């Protein structure tokens, strides 16, 4: 799997700049400007037509997802890395997915000046994920109850060009798709979803530090952390687990607080009763809140679930720090909203016998309340990183893989 190639004209000097789909910072090699890229809602891209036609240029939307998919039924856990797209409107004549076009074609951001007319999607990205889970071979649950999740680092809308006159023609290949069938009354001009904002610290004006794909950036000058936003950004308070050893790296996890509806899951004791975890019920467990932890970085699905289970059961006590550590912080690439999607499957993963869990949670839900980032220190141990307090190891190449996926 490769990054989709994206090209964009520098908002400052006008030079054409290539970037990766996962870049959250636009860095111009010509004028050196660095800007955060934001989108109200999913990122919207289009592919430029490769043929010319006097007919109406129409952009057709496809949802694109890249990330981990999980299906847990009473007997088995199925998981898969997905990189898929599905047509976001119900029109038979159009290709059902973009296939390899996303890797072969250069994408551009949809901007108000983009020529052509856009067909809005008729189903949202929640429906898209449900359709995706059904469509992937080997993922669907046998029958009966299951817990599912699609947890993605890329969730975007990509528009394919078609020309509509008497007939509908593929704007990339020139292939005849059939007679005209798109309702032109539904077409809209390109909207403005894209925003660029400064990468200077909103508090002190120093350059923020962080990888281009990271959703969290830090200021080494005033020791603050920021989640960039179109209006300058929101200050975040990361928490750090302490270790007496010298860490080589901090890995970010989301600490996710939620409200359970339809069943009880507020405290440690609730968790043990709900999942039948083989642990003795102690008095402190009745009064100690339980929250889920999931990796905030890209990692293979089986590792994602295992790390979530281990860190959720450890419940690190991670305080805020006065000054940020000098040790490198691994980029946060999983948005908070996507992290919450994983909560039901992590609950399923924690239960030693899921067949007992399903009747207890039937009809219930876990509703997101709030989240914050916790960094766990890892020490260098040759081929792997080790978290000493939890005695937890991660292969270095599992992290390297995640950076190049
Ligand atoms: Zn420039
Ligand atoms: Zn600052």
Tab-separated table of N, CA, C and O in Angstrom, residues 72-77 147 347-349 351-359:
chain	number	residue	atom	x	y	z
A	72	UNK	N	-15.577	-9.046	15.949
A	72	UNK	CA	-15.448	-10.026	17.022
A	72	UNK	C	-16.789	-10.716	17.203
A	72	UNK	O	-17.782	-10.054	17.522
A	73	UNK	N	-16.850	-12.021	16.948
A	73	UNK	CA	-18.066	-12.756	17.260
A	73	UNK	C	-17.753	-13.678	18.443
A	73	UNK	O	-16.637	-13.673	18.949
A	74	UNK	N	-18.742	-14.450	18.939
A	74	UNK	CA	-18.469	-15.239	20.148
A	74	UNK	C	-17.284	-16.199	19.983
A	74	UNK	O	-16.547	-16.448	20.940
A	75	UNK	N	-17.048	-16.715	18.788
A	75	UNK	CA	-15.994	-17.703	18.597
A	75	UNK	C	-14.648	-17.115	18.211
A	75	UNK	O	-13.615	-17.618	18.632
A	76	UNK	N	-14.663	-16.088	17.390
A	76	UNK	CA	-13.394	-15.674	16.775
A	76	UNK	C	-13.264	-14.160	16.687
A	76	UNK	O	-14.241	-13.428	16.794
A	77	UNK	N	-11.988	-13.736	16.509
A	77	UNK	CA	-11.678	-12.332	16.263
A	77	UNK	C	-11.160	-12.235	14.834
A	77	UNK	O	-10.196	-12.902	14.492
A	147	UNK	N	-19.262	-7.707	17.565
A	147	UNK	CA	-18.816	-6.334	17.796
A	147	UNK	C	-17.930	-5.955	16.621
A	147	UNK	O	-17.054	-6.727	16.236
A	347	UNK	N	-13.550	-3.767	24.486
A	347	UNK	CA	-14.335	-4.444	25.525
A	347	UNK	C	-14.472	-5.938	25.191
A	347	UNK	O	-14.276	-6.798	26.054
A	348	UNK	N	-14.780	-6.235	23.931
A	348	UNK	CA	-14.907	-7.633	23.499
A	348	UNK	C	-13.603	-8.396	23.654
A	348	UNK	O	-13.586	-9.565	24.049
A	349	UNK	N	-12.499	-7.722	23.372
A	349	UNK	CA	-11.179	-8.345	23.485
A	349	UNK	C	-10.839	-8.648	24.952
A	349	UNK	O	-10.130	-9.609	25.249
A	351	UNK	N	-12.931	-9.564	27.307
A	351	UNK	CA	-13.750	-10.635	27.887
A	351	UNK	C	-13.159	-11.997	27.539
A	351	UNK	O	-12.991	-12.316	26.371
A	352	UNK	N	-12.818	-12.814	28.550
A	352	UNK	CA	-12.262	-14.135	28.253
A	352	UNK	C	-13.256	-15.021	27.476
A	352	UNK	O	-12.842	-15.801	26.639
A	353	UNK	N	-14.546	-14.877	27.746
A	353	UNK	CA	-15.553	-15.648	27.000
A	353	UNK	C	-16.609	-14.676	26.499
A	353	UNK	O	-17.463	-14.224	27.257
A	354	UNK	N	-16.504	-14.358	25.189
A	354	UNK	CA	-17.403	-13.321	24.676
A	354	UNK	C	-18.856	-13.763	24.640
A	354	UNK	O	-19.763	-12.947	24.653
A	355	UNK	N	-19.081	-15.109	24.616
A	355	UNK	CA	-20.479	-15.540	24.517
A	355	UNK	C	-21.276	-15.135	25.759
A	355	UNK	O	-22.473	-14.923	25.680
A	356	UNK	N	-20.587	-14.953	26.894
A	356	UNK	CA	-21.275	-14.467	28.103
A	356	UNK	C	-21.454	-12.955	28.088
A	356	UNK	O	-22.354	-12.428	28.726
A	357	UNK	N	-20.563	-12.265	27.376
A	357	UNK	CA	-20.621	-10.800	27.327
A	357	UNK	C	-21.799	-10.314	26.478
A	357	UNK	O	-22.504	-9.380	26.847
A	358	UNK	N	-22.004	-10.988	25.323
A	358	UNK	CA	-22.993	-10.481	24.363
A	358	UNK	C	-24.391	-10.277	24.963
A	358	UNK	O	-24.975	-9.203	24.791
A	359	UNK	N	-24.952	-11.277	25.680
A	359	UNK	CA	-26.292	-11.021	26.226
A	359	UNK	C	-26.317	-9.864	27.228
A	359	UNK	O	-27.330	-9.165	27.354
